[in-house]
Structures are given as C-alpha cells and as structure tokens.
Amino acid sequence: MSTGSTFLTPRQRARELAFQFLFRFDQENESNPSPSQIEEEFAKHASHFQTREESLEFALRLVKSTLSELKTIDAMIKKHAENWRLERLGTIEKSLLRIATAELLYFKDVPASVTLNEIVELAKSFGEADTPAFINGILDPISREPQAQAGKVPSDS
C-alpha cells in the first residue's frame, strides 16, 4: 500500500505506517498481543520502509495506543457509527477509524482538526470514493466527545 505521494510530513508518514500495520494486523486476526509482540511485529513491518526515526516513534506510539485501548476505541466508534456494526466495516475503514479515534482520544498534542484532515487524506488514498465522507461522518462527533477534548492519555503510553 502506498499513497504514491512524493512528499509526506513525518506525522503523515507515521499515520500511513500505523494504518498499514493495523490493516495487516486486522487481516491476520491476531488478538491480545503483548506490548513486546506489538513492538517486534511493528519493527518487522517498518523495516520494509525508509522512514525517519520521528515517524517511526509516532507510528509506534499510535499503534500501541490503538491496540492497548481497542475496547474503548471500538466502543466509541460503535457509538457514532449509526446503523453500522463494527464487524460490517471493511478493514480499511476500521483501521482508519481506530487510529484516528486513538489519536483524538489520547494525543493531546495533536489538534482534532489535524487528525481529521490527515485521516480523510488517507481515506482518499486507500479507500473507495465514499470512504472519506463516511470516515469524517463518524470521526467528527467523536472529536467533540468530552474524552477527546480532554486529551486523556492511555495507561500504557
């Protein structure tokens, strides 16, 4: 998977890398990995790409936050995905929603508008024509949740 973009900022590249990892992870149906397993698998995944250290660090932080808080993240997505069960979502949509929700809920150093814009751009690159609007329709209300506005930090970060 590649966006074909000639230049990505370090954080854009990190989100893309985290998305690709979570997409593959979801496809392989791995469940309840330990933090060390996540780091090991992520290192293997990242070794296939030439990526700056700051991108790798942000991507790993995003992956670990997403997987360690998956129940909370999935509950938040379910709450706002009207008429959609999480199981019915495609892997692309689910992976994008999960990393964006993790970023909205747990990364207080990133403005919600930046997260929304960056995930919509990834949705344009990797999803179907209607994916960006679908993703934005779920993430916009999540960004206004009290948890997201407080910038809560997960315990394992």
mmCIF file with all atom_site columns, C-alpha atoms in Angstrom:
data_model
loop_
_atom_site.group_PDB
_atom_site.id
_atom_site.type_symbol
_atom_site.label_atom_id
_atom_site.label_alt_id
_atom_site.label_comp_id
_atom_site.label_asym_id
_atom_site.label_entity_id
_atom_site.label_seq_id
_atom_site.pdbx_PDB_ins_code
_atom_site.Cartn_x
_atom_site.Cartn_y
_atom_site.Cartn_z
_atom_site.occupancy
_atom_site.B_iso_or_equiv
_atom_site.pdbx_formal_charge
_atom_site.auth_seq_id
_atom_site.auth_comp_id
_atom_site.auth_asym_id
_atom_site.auth_atom_id
_atom_site.pdbx_PDB_model_num
ATOM 1   C CA . MET A 1 1   ? 0.000   0.000   0.000  1.00 0.00 ? 1   MET A CA 1
ATOM 2   C CA . SER A 1 2   ? 1.317   3.373   -0.896 1.00 0.00 ? 2   SER A CA 1
ATOM 3   C CA . THR A 1 3   ? -0.280  6.718   -1.401 1.00 0.00 ? 3   THR A CA 1
ATOM 4   C CA . GLY A 1 4   ? 2.001   7.489   -4.306 1.00 0.00 ? 4   GLY A CA 1
ATOM 5   C CA . SER A 1 5   ? 2.715   10.842  -2.700 1.00 0.00 ? 5   SER A CA 1
ATOM 6   C CA . THR A 1 6   ? 6.190   12.185  -3.339 1.00 0.00 ? 6   THR A CA 1
ATOM 7   C CA . PHE A 1 7   ? 6.388   14.016  -0.019 1.00 0.00 ? 7   PHE A CA 1
ATOM 8   C CA . LEU A 1 8   ? 4.772   13.280  3.307  1.00 0.00 ? 8   LEU A CA 1
ATOM 9   C CA . THR A 1 9   ? 5.468   15.093  6.547  1.00 0.00 ? 9   THR A CA 1
ATOM 10  C CA . PRO A 1 10  ? 6.888   12.882  9.317  1.00 0.00 ? 10  PRO A CA 1
ATOM 11  C CA . ARG A 1 11  ? 3.500   12.619  11.022 1.00 0.00 ? 11  ARG A CA 1
ATOM 12  C CA . GLN A 1 12  ? 1.677   11.930  7.749  1.00 0.00 ? 12  GLN A CA 1
ATOM 13  C CA . ARG A 1 13  ? 4.139   9.127   7.074  1.00 0.00 ? 13  ARG A CA 1
ATOM 14  C CA . ALA A 1 14  ? 3.670   7.868   10.648 1.00 0.00 ? 14  ALA A CA 1
ATOM 15  C CA . ARG A 1 15  ? -0.114  7.711   10.261 1.00 0.00 ? 15  ARG A CA 1
ATOM 16  C CA . GLU A 1 16  ? 0.257   5.894   6.953  1.00 0.00 ? 16  GLU A CA 1
ATOM 17  C CA . LEU A 1 17  ? 2.676   3.406   8.509  1.00 0.00 ? 17  LEU A CA 1
ATOM 18  C CA . ALA A 1 18  ? 0.396   2.872   11.538 1.00 0.00 ? 18  ALA A CA 1
ATOM 19  C CA . PHE A 1 19  ? -2.591  2.389   9.226  1.00 0.00 ? 19  PHE A CA 1
ATOM 20  C CA . GLN A 1 20  ? -0.737  -0.163  7.099  1.00 0.00 ? 20  GLN A CA 1
ATOM 21  C CA . PHE A 1 21  ? 0.378   -2.064  10.187 1.00 0.00 ? 21  PHE A CA 1
ATOM 22  C CA . LEU A 1 22  ? -3.116  -2.129  11.729 1.00 0.00 ? 22  LEU A CA 1
ATOM 23  C CA . PHE A 1 23  ? -4.641  -3.126  8.388  1.00 0.00 ? 23  PHE A CA 1
ATOM 24  C CA . ARG A 1 24  ? -2.307  -6.124  8.154  1.00 0.00 ? 24  ARG A CA 1
ATOM 25  C CA . PHE A 1 25  ? -2.728  -6.888  11.849 1.00 0.00 ? 25  PHE A CA 1
ATOM 26  C CA . ASP A 1 26  ? -6.530  -6.952  11.486 1.00 0.00 ? 26  ASP A CA 1
ATOM 27  C CA . GLN A 1 27  ? -6.297  -9.139  8.369  1.00 0.00 ? 27  GLN A CA 1
ATOM 28  C CA . GLU A 1 28  ? -4.237  -11.696 10.265 1.00 0.00 ? 28  GLU A CA 1
ATOM 29  C CA . ASN A 1 29  ? -6.752  -11.697 13.142 1.00 0.00 ? 29  ASN A CA 1
ATOM 30  C CA . GLU A 1 30  ? -4.114  -11.534 15.846 1.00 0.00 ? 30  GLU A CA 1
ATOM 31  C CA . SER A 1 31  ? -5.658  -10.892 19.226 1.00 0.00 ? 31  SER A CA 1
ATOM 32  C CA . ASN A 1 32  ? -4.381  -9.724  22.586 1.00 0.00 ? 32  ASN A CA 1
ATOM 33  C CA . PRO A 1 33  ? -0.724  -9.251  21.662 1.00 0.00 ? 33  PRO A CA 1
ATOM 34  C CA . SER A 1 34  ? 1.680   -8.263  24.391 1.00 0.00 ? 34  SER A CA 1
ATOM 35  C CA . PRO A 1 35  ? 3.389   -4.856  24.155 1.00 0.00 ? 35  PRO A CA 1
ATOM 36  C CA . SER A 1 36  ? 6.658   -6.610  23.273 1.00 0.00 ? 36  SER A CA 1
ATOM 37  C CA . GLN A 1 37  ? 4.931   -8.579  20.487 1.00 0.00 ? 37  GLN A CA 1
ATOM 38  C CA . ILE A 1 38  ? 3.494   -5.349  19.117 1.00 0.00 ? 38  ILE A CA 1
ATOM 39  C CA . GLU A 1 39  ? 6.925   -3.697  19.117 1.00 0.00 ? 39  GLU A CA 1
ATOM 40  C CA . GLU A 1 40  ? 8.538   -6.726  17.485 1.00 0.00 ? 40  GLU A CA 1
ATOM 41  C CA . GLU A 1 41  ? 5.884   -7.010  14.768 1.00 0.00 ? 41  GLU A CA 1
ATOM 42  C CA . PHE A 1 42  ? 5.938   -3.264  14.168 1.00 0.00 ? 42  PHE A CA 1
ATOM 43  C CA . ALA A 1 43  ? 9.740   -3.288  13.811 1.00 0.00 ? 43  ALA A CA 1
ATOM 44  C CA . LYS A 1 44  ? 9.459   -6.050  11.190 1.00 0.00 ? 44  LYS A CA 1
ATOM 45  C CA . HIS A 1 45  ? 6.770   -4.099  9.354  1.00 0.00 ? 45  HIS A CA 1
ATOM 46  C CA . ALA A 1 46  ? 8.666   -0.797  9.499  1.00 0.00 ? 46  ALA A CA 1
ATOM 47  C CA . SER A 1 47  ? 11.889  -2.390  8.250  1.00 0.00 ? 47  SER A CA 1
ATOM 48  C CA . HIS A 1 48  ? 10.335  -2.574  4.774  1.00 0.00 ? 48  HIS A CA 1
ATOM 49  C CA . PHE A 1 49  ? 10.152  1.217   4.537  1.00 0.00 ? 49  PHE A CA 1
ATOM 50  C CA . GLN A 1 50  ? 12.678  4.034   4.585  1.00 0.00 ? 50  GLN A CA 1
ATOM 51  C CA . THR A 1 51  ? 11.222  6.163   7.330  1.00 0.00 ? 51  THR A CA 1
ATOM 52  C CA . ARG A 1 52  ? 12.607  8.848   9.622  1.00 0.00 ? 52  ARG A CA 1
ATOM 53  C CA . GLU A 1 53  ? 13.009  7.974   13.288 1.00 0.00 ? 53  GLU A CA 1
ATOM 54  C CA . GLU A 1 54  ? 10.446  10.561  14.406 1.00 0.00 ? 54  GLU A CA 1
ATOM 55  C CA . SER A 1 55  ? 7.872   8.970   12.082 1.00 0.00 ? 55  SER A CA 1
ATOM 56  C CA . LEU A 1 56  ? 8.622   5.518   13.442 1.00 0.00 ? 56  LEU A CA 1
ATOM 57  C CA . GLU A 1 57  ? 8.280   6.721   17.027 1.00 0.00 ? 57  GLU A CA 1
ATOM 58  C CA . PHE A 1 58  ? 4.948   8.457   16.407 1.00 0.00 ? 58  PHE A CA 1
ATOM 59  C CA . ALA A 1 59  ? 3.627   5.485   14.409 1.00 0.00 ? 59  ALA A CA 1
ATOM 60  C CA . LEU A 1 60  ? 4.582   3.019   17.138 1.00 0.00 ? 60  LEU A CA 1
ATOM 61  C CA . ARG A 1 61  ? 3.007   5.250   19.781 1.00 0.00 ? 61  ARG A CA 1
ATOM 62  C CA . LEU A 1 62  ? -0.160  5.386   17.685 1.00 0.00 ? 62  LEU A CA 1
ATOM 63  C CA . VAL A 1 63  ? -0.216  1.607   17.137 1.00 0.00 ? 63  VAL A CA 1
ATOM 64  C CA . LYS A 1 64  ? 0.396   0.840   20.815 1.00 0.00 ? 64  LYS A CA 1
ATOM 65  C CA . SER A 1 65  ? -2.267  3.311   21.952 1.00 0.00 ? 65  SER A CA 1
ATOM 66  C CA . THR A 1 66  ? -4.750  1.891   19.468 1.00 0.00 ? 66  THR A CA 1
ATOM 67  C CA . LEU A 1 67  ? -4.189  -1.733  20.423 1.00 0.00 ? 67  LEU A CA 1
ATOM 68  C CA . SER A 1 68  ? -3.938  -1.160  24.180 1.00 0.00 ? 68  SER A CA 1
ATOM 69  C CA . GLU A 1 69  ? -7.196  0.824   24.197 1.00 0.00 ? 69  GLU A CA 1
ATOM 70  C CA . LEU A 1 70  ? -9.008  -1.150  21.492 1.00 0.00 ? 70  LEU A CA 1
ATOM 71  C CA . LYS A 1 71  ? -12.133 -1.898  23.553 1.00 0.00 ? 71  LYS A CA 1
ATOM 72  C CA . THR A 1 72  ? -12.610 1.775   24.421 1.00 0.00 ? 72  THR A CA 1
ATOM 73  C CA . ILE A 1 73  ? -11.857 2.852   20.860 1.00 0.00 ? 73  ILE A CA 1
ATOM 74  C CA . ASP A 1 74  ? -14.227 0.310   19.321 1.00 0.00 ? 74  ASP A CA 1
ATOM 75  C CA . ALA A 1 75  ? -16.973 1.305   21.775 1.00 0.00 ? 75  ALA A CA 1
ATOM 76  C CA . MET A 1 76  ? -16.561 4.944   20.758 1.00 0.00 ? 76  MET A CA 1
ATOM 77  C CA . ILE A 1 77  ? -16.708 4.042   17.054 1.00 0.00 ? 77  ILE A CA 1
ATOM 78  C CA . LYS A 1 78  ? -19.809 1.875   17.594 1.00 0.00 ? 78  LYS A CA 1
ATOM 79  C CA . LYS A 1 79  ? -21.485 4.731   19.438 1.00 0.00 ? 79  LYS A CA 1
ATOM 80  C CA . HIS A 1 80  ? -21.090 7.049   16.448 1.00 0.00 ? 80  HIS A CA 1
ATOM 81  C CA . ALA A 1 81  ? -21.343 4.592   13.531 1.00 0.00 ? 81  ALA A CA 1
ATOM 82  C CA . GLU A 1 82  ? -25.107 4.787   13.258 1.00 0.00 ? 82  GLU A CA 1
ATOM 83  C CA . ASN A 1 83  ? -26.656 1.754   11.555 1.00 0.00 ? 83  ASN A CA 1
ATOM 84  C CA . TRP A 1 84  ? -23.236 0.093   11.185 1.00 0.00 ? 84  TRP A CA 1
ATOM 85  C CA . ARG A 1 85  ? -21.878 -2.788  13.228 1.00 0.00 ? 85  ARG A CA 1
ATOM 86  C CA . LEU A 1 86  ? -18.097 -2.726  13.581 1.00 0.00 ? 86  LEU A CA 1
ATOM 87  C CA . GLU A 1 87  ? -17.957 -6.247  12.144 1.00 0.00 ? 87  GLU A CA 1
ATOM 88  C CA . ARG A 1 88  ? -19.567 -4.979  8.913  1.00 0.00 ? 88  ARG A CA 1
ATOM 89  C CA . LEU A 1 89  ? -16.956 -2.307  8.314  1.00 0.00 ? 89  LEU A CA 1
ATOM 90  C CA . GLY A 1 90  ? -14.213 -3.020  5.828  1.00 0.00 ? 90  GLY A CA 1
ATOM 91  C CA . THR A 1 91  ? -10.692 -3.455  7.139  1.00 0.00 ? 91  THR A CA 1
ATOM 92  C CA . ILE A 1 92  ? -9.593  -0.159  5.581  1.00 0.00 ? 92  ILE A CA 1
ATOM 93  C CA . GLU A 1 93  ? -12.381 1.810   7.223  1.00 0.00 ? 93  GLU A CA 1
ATOM 94  C CA . LYS A 1 94  ? -11.986 0.043   10.556 1.00 0.00 ? 94  LYS A CA 1
ATOM 95  C CA . SER A 1 95  ? -8.218  0.592   10.647 1.00 0.00 ? 95  SER A CA 1
ATOM 96  C CA . LEU A 1 96  ? -8.538  4.273   9.736  1.00 0.00 ? 96  LEU A CA 1
ATOM 97  C CA . LEU A 1 97  ? -11.280 4.835   12.311 1.00 0.00 ? 97  LEU A CA 1
ATOM 98  C CA . ARG A 1 98  ? -9.292  3.086   15.019 1.00 0.00 ? 98  ARG A CA 1
ATOM 99  C CA . ILE A 1 99  ? -6.065  5.043   14.599 1.00 0.00 ? 99  ILE A CA 1
ATOM 100 C CA . ALA A 1 100 ? -7.916  8.331   14.260 1.00 0.00 ? 100 ALA A CA 1
ATOM 101 C CA . THR A 1 101 ? -10.037 7.638   17.341 1.00 0.00 ? 101 THR A CA 1
ATOM 102 C CA . ALA A 1 102 ? -6.910  6.741   19.310 1.00 0.00 ? 102 ALA A CA 1
ATOM 103 C CA . GLU A 1 103 ? -5.304  9.989   18.215 1.00 0.00 ? 103 GLU A CA 1
ATOM 104 C CA . LEU A 1 104 ? -8.425  12.017  19.042 1.00 0.00 ? 104 LEU A CA 1
ATOM 105 C CA . LEU A 1 105 ? -8.806  10.460  22.485 1.00 0.00 ? 105 LEU A CA 1
ATOM 106 C CA . TYR A 1 106 ? -5.213  10.099  23.631 1.00 0.00 ? 106 TYR A CA 1
ATOM 107 C CA . PHE A 1 107 ? -2.907  12.505  21.772 1.00 0.00 ? 107 PHE A CA 1
ATOM 108 C CA . LYS A 1 108 ? -3.493  15.903  23.314 1.00 0.00 ? 108 LYS A CA 1
ATOM 109 C CA . ASP A 1 109 ? -0.541  17.359  21.381 1.00 0.00 ? 109 ASP A CA 1
ATOM 110 C CA . VAL A 1 110 ? -2.412  16.928  18.071 1.00 0.00 ? 110 VAL A CA 1
ATOM 111 C CA . PRO A 1 111 ? -5.361  19.221  17.253 1.00 0.00 ? 111 PRO A CA 1
ATOM 112 C CA . ALA A 1 112 ? -8.539  17.334  16.310 1.00 0.00 ? 112 ALA A CA 1
ATOM 113 C CA . SER A 1 113 ? -8.745  19.235  13.015 1.00 0.00 ? 113 SER A CA 1
ATOM 114 C CA . VAL A 1 114 ? -5.306  17.925  12.028 1.00 0.00 ? 114 VAL A CA 1
ATOM 115 C CA . THR A 1 115 ? -6.246  14.345  12.887 1.00 0.00 ? 115 THR A CA 1
ATOM 116 C CA . LEU A 1 116 ? -9.495  14.575  10.920 1.00 0.00 ? 116 LEU A CA 1
ATOM 117 C CA . ASN A 1 117 ? -7.801  16.112  7.884  1.00 0.00 ? 117 ASN A CA 1
ATOM 118 C CA . GLU A 1 118 ? -4.952  13.593  7.836  1.00 0.00 ? 118 GLU A CA 1
ATOM 119 C CA . ILE A 1 119 ? -7.220  10.562  8.190  1.00 0.00 ? 119 ILE A CA 1
ATOM 120 C CA . VAL A 1 120 ? -9.546  11.837  5.471  1.00 0.00 ? 120 VAL A CA 1
ATOM 121 C CA . GLU A 1 121 ? -6.489  12.183  3.205  1.00 0.00 ? 121 GLU A CA 1
ATOM 122 C CA . LEU A 1 122 ? -5.510  8.572   3.961  1.00 0.00 ? 122 LEU A CA 1
ATOM 123 C CA . ALA A 1 123 ? -9.101  7.524   3.263  1.00 0.00 ? 123 ALA A CA 1
ATOM 124 C CA . LYS A 1 124 ? -8.870  9.227   -0.147 1.00 0.00 ? 124 LYS A CA 1
ATOM 125 C CA . SER A 1 125 ? -5.660  7.330   -0.903 1.00 0.00 ? 125 SER A CA 1
ATOM 126 C CA . PHE A 1 126 ? -6.659  3.880   0.336  1.00 0.00 ? 126 PHE A CA 1
ATOM 127 C CA . GLY A 1 127 ? -10.453 3.764   0.407  1.00 0.00 ? 127 GLY A CA 1
ATOM 128 C CA . GLU A 1 128 ? -13.338 3.863   -2.022 1.00 0.00 ? 128 GLU A CA 1
ATOM 129 C CA . ALA A 1 129 ? -14.832 7.118   -3.298 1.00 0.00 ? 129 ALA A CA 1
ATOM 130 C CA . ASP A 1 130 ? -17.285 7.366   -0.389 1.00 0.00 ? 130 ASP A CA 1
ATOM 131 C CA . THR A 1 131 ? -14.798 6.362   2.325  1.00 0.00 ? 131 THR A CA 1
ATOM 132 C CA . PRO A 1 132 ? -13.616 9.906   3.207  1.00 0.00 ? 132 PRO A CA 1
ATOM 133 C CA . ALA A 1 133 ? -17.161 11.166  3.861  1.00 0.00 ? 133 ALA A CA 1
ATOM 134 C CA . PHE A 1 134 ? -18.042 8.026   5.815  1.00 0.00 ? 134 PHE A CA 1
ATOM 135 C CA . ILE A 1 135 ? -14.905 8.307   7.969  1.00 0.00 ? 135 ILE A CA 1
ATOM 136 C CA . ASN A 1 136 ? -15.432 12.025  8.570  1.00 0.00 ? 136 ASN A CA 1
ATOM 137 C CA . GLY A 1 137 ? -19.082 11.443  9.487  1.00 0.00 ? 137 GLY A CA 1
ATOM 138 C CA . ILE A 1 138 ? -18.044 9.144   12.334 1.00 0.00 ? 138 ILE A CA 1
ATOM 139 C CA . LEU A 1 139 ? -14.915 10.978  13.474 1.00 0.00 ? 139 LEU A CA 1
ATOM 140 C CA . ASP A 1 140 ? -16.397 14.467  13.632 1.00 0.00 ? 140 ASP A CA 1
ATOM 141 C CA . PRO A 1 141 ? -18.752 13.641  16.539 1.00 0.00 ? 141 PRO A CA 1
ATOM 142 C CA . ILE A 1 142 ? -16.011 11.587  18.226 1.00 0.00 ? 142 ILE A CA 1
ATOM 143 C CA . SER A 1 143 ? -13.784 14.676  18.135 1.00 0.00 ? 143 SER A CA 1
ATOM 144 C CA . ARG A 1 144 ? -16.434 16.531  20.143 1.00 0.00 ? 144 ARG A CA 1
ATOM 145 C CA . GLU A 1 145 ? -16.688 13.877  22.865 1.00 0.00 ? 145 GLU A CA 1
ATOM 146 C CA . PRO A 1 146 ? -15.566 15.084  26.315 1.00 0.00 ? 146 PRO A CA 1
ATOM 147 C CA . GLN A 1 147 ? -12.865 12.383  26.360 1.00 0.00 ? 147 GLN A CA 1
ATOM 148 C CA . ALA A 1 148 ? -11.405 13.666  23.095 1.00 0.00 ? 148 ALA A CA 1
ATOM 149 C CA . GLN A 1 149 ? -11.485 17.262  24.204 1.00 0.00 ? 149 GLN A CA 1
ATOM 150 C CA . ALA A 1 150 ? -9.776  16.408  27.492 1.00 0.00 ? 150 ALA A CA 1
ATOM 151 C CA . GLY A 1 151 ? -6.887  14.665  25.720 1.00 0.00 ? 151 GLY A CA 1
ATOM 152 C CA . LYS A 1 152 ? -6.851  11.687  28.083 1.00 0.00 ? 152 LYS A CA 1
ATOM 153 C CA . VAL A 1 153 ? -3.659  9.627   27.981 1.00 0.00 ? 153 VAL A CA 1
ATOM 154 C CA . PRO A 1 154 ? -3.899  5.794   27.940 1.00 0.00 ? 154 PRO A CA 1
ATOM 155 C CA . SER A 1 155 ? -2.210  3.973   30.780 1.00 0.00 ? 155 SER A CA 1
ATOM 156 C CA . ASP A 1 156 ? 0.230   2.043   28.539 1.00 0.00 ? 156 ASP A CA 1
ATOM 157 C CA . SER A 1 157 ? 1.643   5.036   26.613 1.00 0.00 ? 157 SER A CA 1
#
